[in-house]
Coordinates of C-alpha atoms in Angstrom, one line a residue:
M1 CA 23.4 2.5 61.7
W2 CA 23.5 0.6 58.7
T3 CA 23.1 2.6 55.5
N4 CA 20.3 1.0 53.1
M5 CA 22.9 -0.4 51.2
N6 CA 24.8 -1.9 53.8
A7 CA 21.6 -3.0 55.3
S8 CA 20.8 -5.2 51.5
N9 CA 24.3 -6.4 52.1
L10 CA 24.2 -8.0 55.1
A11 CA 20.9 -9.2 53.9
D12 CA 22.2 -10.4 51.2
S13 CA 25.1 -12.2 53.3
I14 CA 22.9 -13.4 55.9
A15 CA 20.4 -14.9 52.7
V16 CA 24.1 -16.5 51.1
E17 CA 24.7 -17.8 54.3
R18 CA 21.7 -19.5 55.5
E19 CA 21.5 -21.8 52.2
R20 CA 25.1 -22.5 52.2
I21 CA 24.4 -23.6 56.0
Q22 CA 21.2 -25.7 54.9
L23 CA 23.3 -27.2 52.3
E24 CA 26.0 -28.6 54.4
Y25 CA 23.8 -30.4 56.5
Q26 CA 22.1 -32.0 53.7
R27 CA 25.8 -33.2 52.4
R28 CA 26.4 -34.3 56.1
D29 CA 23.1 -36.4 56.1
R30 CA 24.4 -37.8 52.9
E31 CA 28.3 -38.4 53.4
V32 CA 28.9 -38.7 56.9
S33 CA 27.8 -42.2 58.7
S34 CA 25.6 -41.3 62.1
E35 CA 27.6 -44.3 63.5
L36 CA 30.7 -41.9 63.8
Y37 CA 28.8 -40.1 66.8
A38 CA 27.0 -42.6 68.2
P39 CA 26.9 -43.1 71.7
W40 CA 28.0 -47.0 71.4
Q41 CA 31.2 -45.3 70.0
P42 CA 34.0 -45.6 72.4
A43 CA 36.0 -42.3 70.6
A44 CA 32.1 -40.6 70.7
R45 CA 31.4 -41.3 74.4
F46 CA 34.9 -40.6 75.4
I47 CA 34.6 -36.9 73.7
L48 CA 31.5 -36.3 75.0
E49 CA 32.2 -37.1 79.0
S50 CA 35.6 -35.1 78.9
R51 CA 33.4 -31.7 77.5
N52 CA 30.8 -33.0 80.2
R53 CA 33.3 -32.8 82.8
A54 CA 34.7 -29.5 82.2
A55 CA 31.9 -27.7 81.7
P56 CA 30.3 -28.0 85.0
A57 CA 33.7 -27.5 87.0
M58 CA 34.1 -24.1 85.1
L59 CA 30.5 -22.9 85.4
Q60 CA 30.7 -24.1 89.5
R61 CA 33.9 -22.3 90.0
L62 CA 33.1 -19.2 88.5
N63 CA 29.6 -19.6 90.2
V64 CA 27.1 -18.9 87.2
F65 CA 26.0 -23.0 87.3
P66 CA 22.5 -23.2 85.9
N67 CA 19.6 -23.7 88.9
A68 CA 16.5 -25.4 88.2
E69 CA 15.0 -21.9 87.8
D70 CA 17.1 -20.3 85.3
Q71 CA 16.3 -19.3 81.8
C72 CA 18.4 -21.4 79.3
L73 CA 18.8 -21.3 76.0
E74 CA 21.0 -23.2 73.6
V75 CA 21.5 -21.7 70.2
G76 CA 21.6 -24.4 67.1
Y77 CA 20.4 -26.9 69.3
G78 CA 20.5 -29.6 66.6
A79 CA 18.9 -33.1 67.0
L80 CA 19.1 -31.9 71.1
G81 CA 22.1 -30.4 71.8
W82 CA 23.3 -30.0 75.2
F83 CA 19.3 -30.3 76.5
T84 CA 19.6 -33.3 78.4
E85 CA 22.9 -32.6 80.1
L86 CA 21.2 -29.4 81.4
I87 CA 18.5 -31.8 82.5
S88 CA 20.4 -34.0 84.1
W89 CA 22.2 -30.5 86.4
G90 CA 18.6 -29.7 87.6
V91 CA 17.1 -27.8 84.7
R92 CA 13.0 -27.9 84.6
E93 CA 12.5 -28.9 80.7
S94 CA 9.8 -26.2 80.4
N95 CA 13.0 -23.3 81.1
L96 CA 14.9 -25.0 78.3
H97 CA 14.4 -22.9 74.5
G98 CA 16.2 -23.1 72.0
I99 CA 16.6 -22.2 68.0
E100 CA 18.0 -24.2 65.5
L101 CA 17.9 -23.9 61.5
D102 CA 17.5 -27.6 60.6
P103 CA 13.6 -28.1 61.1
T104 CA 14.6 -31.7 60.5
R105 CA 16.8 -31.7 63.5
A106 CA 14.2 -29.2 65.4
A107 CA 11.6 -31.9 65.2
K108 CA 13.7 -34.6 66.5
A109 CA 14.2 -32.7 69.4
R110 CA 10.8 -31.7 70.1
K111 CA 9.5 -35.2 70.2
I112 CA 12.5 -35.9 72.8
L113 CA 11.6 -32.7 74.6
P114 CA 7.5 -31.3 74.0
A115 CA 7.8 -29.1 76.9
A116 CA 10.7 -27.3 76.0
D117 CA 10.3 -23.9 73.6
L118 CA 12.4 -25.1 70.7
R119 CA 11.9 -22.9 67.8
V120 CA 12.6 -23.5 64.0
G121 CA 14.5 -20.1 62.8
D122 CA 17.9 -17.5 61.9
A123 CA 19.8 -16.9 65.0
V124 CA 20.4 -13.2 63.5
E125 CA 17.5 -12.1 65.1
L126 CA 16.6 -14.0 68.1
P127 CA 12.9 -14.3 69.2
W128 CA 13.4 -13.4 72.5
A129 CA 13.5 -10.2 74.7
N130 CA 16.5 -8.3 76.0
E131 CA 18.3 -9.8 78.8
T132 CA 15.5 -13.1 78.9
F133 CA 17.9 -16.2 80.3
R134 CA 20.3 -16.8 82.8
F135 CA 22.3 -19.0 80.7
V136 CA 23.3 -19.3 76.9
I137 CA 24.5 -22.2 75.1
A138 CA 26.6 -21.5 71.7
S139 CA 28.1 -25.3 71.1
T140 CA 29.9 -26.4 67.5
L141 CA 27.9 -23.3 66.0
F142 CA 29.8 -20.4 64.7
T143 CA 33.0 -22.7 63.1
S144 CA 29.7 -23.4 60.8
I145 CA 29.0 -20.2 59.8
L146 CA 31.9 -18.9 57.4
D147 CA 30.6 -15.0 56.9
L148 CA 32.3 -12.7 59.3
D149 CA 29.4 -10.2 59.7
V150 CA 27.1 -12.8 60.2
R151 CA 29.2 -14.6 63.3
R152 CA 29.0 -11.0 64.5
L153 CA 25.7 -10.3 64.6
I154 CA 24.7 -13.7 66.1
A155 CA 26.8 -13.1 69.1
D156 CA 25.5 -9.8 69.2
E157 CA 21.8 -11.9 69.1
I158 CA 23.1 -13.7 71.9
T159 CA 24.7 -10.5 74.2
R160 CA 21.6 -8.9 73.8
V161 CA 19.4 -11.8 75.3
L162 CA 22.0 -12.6 78.2
A163 CA 21.0 -11.5 81.3
P164 CA 23.1 -9.3 83.5
G165 CA 25.5 -11.8 85.4
G166 CA 24.3 -14.8 83.1
A167 CA 26.7 -16.6 81.8
L168 CA 27.2 -17.7 78.0
L169 CA 28.8 -21.3 77.7
W170 CA 30.7 -21.9 74.3
Y171 CA 32.3 -25.1 73.0
D172 CA 33.8 -25.4 69.4
F173 CA 37.0 -26.5 67.9
A174 CA 40.2 -24.2 67.5
Y175 CA 42.0 -25.5 64.1
N176 CA 40.7 -25.4 60.6
N177 CA 39.8 -28.9 59.6
P178 CA 41.5 -29.4 56.3
R179 CA 39.4 -32.3 54.8
N180 CA 36.6 -29.7 55.2
P181 CA 36.3 -26.1 53.8
N182 CA 32.8 -25.7 55.3
V183 CA 33.6 -24.7 59.0
R184 CA 36.1 -22.9 60.2
G185 CA 38.5 -23.0 63.7
I186 CA 37.5 -20.4 66.3
R187 CA 41.0 -19.2 68.7
R188 CA 40.6 -17.3 71.6
A189 CA 40.9 -14.3 70.3
E190 CA 38.0 -13.8 67.7
I191 CA 36.1 -15.2 70.6
K192 CA 37.2 -12.5 73.0
K193 CA 36.2 -10.3 69.9
L194 CA 32.7 -11.9 69.5
F195 CA 31.5 -11.0 72.8
P196 CA 34.2 -8.0 73.6
A197 CA 31.0 -7.2 76.6
L198 CA 31.1 -10.8 78.3
Q199 CA 34.5 -11.6 80.6
G200 CA 35.3 -15.2 81.7
K201 CA 37.8 -18.4 81.5
I202 CA 38.8 -20.0 78.2
K203 CA 40.3 -23.4 78.2
T204 CA 41.7 -25.8 76.1
V205 CA 39.6 -28.9 76.0
T206 CA 39.2 -32.4 73.9
L207 CA 41.8 -35.0 72.6
A208 CA 42.1 -34.6 68.4
P209 CA 39.8 -36.3 67.2
P210 CA 41.2 -38.7 64.8
L211 CA 43.2 -39.9 67.6
A212 CA 40.5 -40.4 70.0
R213 CA 39.5 -42.4 67.4
L214 CA 42.2 -44.2 66.8
I215 CA 42.9 -45.0 70.6
A216 CA 39.8 -44.7 72.7
P217 CA 38.5 -47.8 71.3
R218 CA 41.7 -49.9 72.1
C219 CA 42.9 -48.2 75.7
W220 CA 41.2 -45.8 77.3
T221 CA 43.5 -44.9 79.8
L222 CA 46.1 -43.7 76.7
A223 CA 44.0 -42.0 75.6
T224 CA 42.9 -40.0 78.9
F225 CA 46.7 -39.4 79.7
L226 CA 47.1 -38.1 76.5
E227 CA 44.0 -35.8 76.7
V228 CA 46.5 -33.8 79.2
I229 CA 49.1 -32.9 76.7
P230 CA 47.5 -29.6 75.5
L231 CA 48.9 -29.7 72.1
L232 CA 47.1 -32.9 71.5
R233 CA 43.6 -30.7 72.5
T234 CA 41.8 -29.2 69.7
H235 CA 38.8 -27.4 71.2
L236 CA 38.0 -24.4 73.3
I237 CA 35.4 -24.1 76.2
A238 CA 34.7 -20.7 77.9
V239 CA 32.0 -19.6 80.1
L240 CA 31.9 -16.0 79.7
I241 CA 30.1 -13.8 82.0
K242 CA 27.7 -10.0 81.3
D243 CA 28.8 -7.7 83.7
R244 CA 25.9 -6.9 86.2
N245 CA 26.1 -3.1 85.2

């Protein structure tokens, strides 16, 4: 139990972190060209295709690939997140749920997926009942959260709303970006610490984006070859399952 003082301090930390993240959204909108992640960019396409191959393969091997009737949640869905991928896997649009801090990004996603339940809010207190979802996604989310207590609260909320036997799909980078102090890489040990009640598999994926941007436009085959080398992969993908007991 939190004492009144601890609860007050935690509330302050949440507010500070929420404001910092919103300011970082604004900075990225000003300073980072949308061209960098555009689907016609070879490197962006290479990274996305690699990620989207790894995820379903892991889910299938662990027997937790979502079906059409599964209730699915993405925490921090941005402008669209994984939703189109989930639809391509056969999940119904009406079974898609999400929460996003930034209302501008949320509005874009709602226009594309009007039948989905896409909400604006803070993930430290998810507006769904215990054990609601068979499948939850946290993708490039936790590395944007610098406060360790806030990270823990969001992880606890994800665990709370995940049904027994349900799976969390994690995708995020593992190494700090020296050019961006507003993000922080998360390694395997911290993922396990954030989700002690979940068990599963974690593997490295994704050719380092600077390398992908340099090589994929020139030689897709070489980029594919280099991605096989573990030392050149910068992200972790995990499928973590909640015990049925």
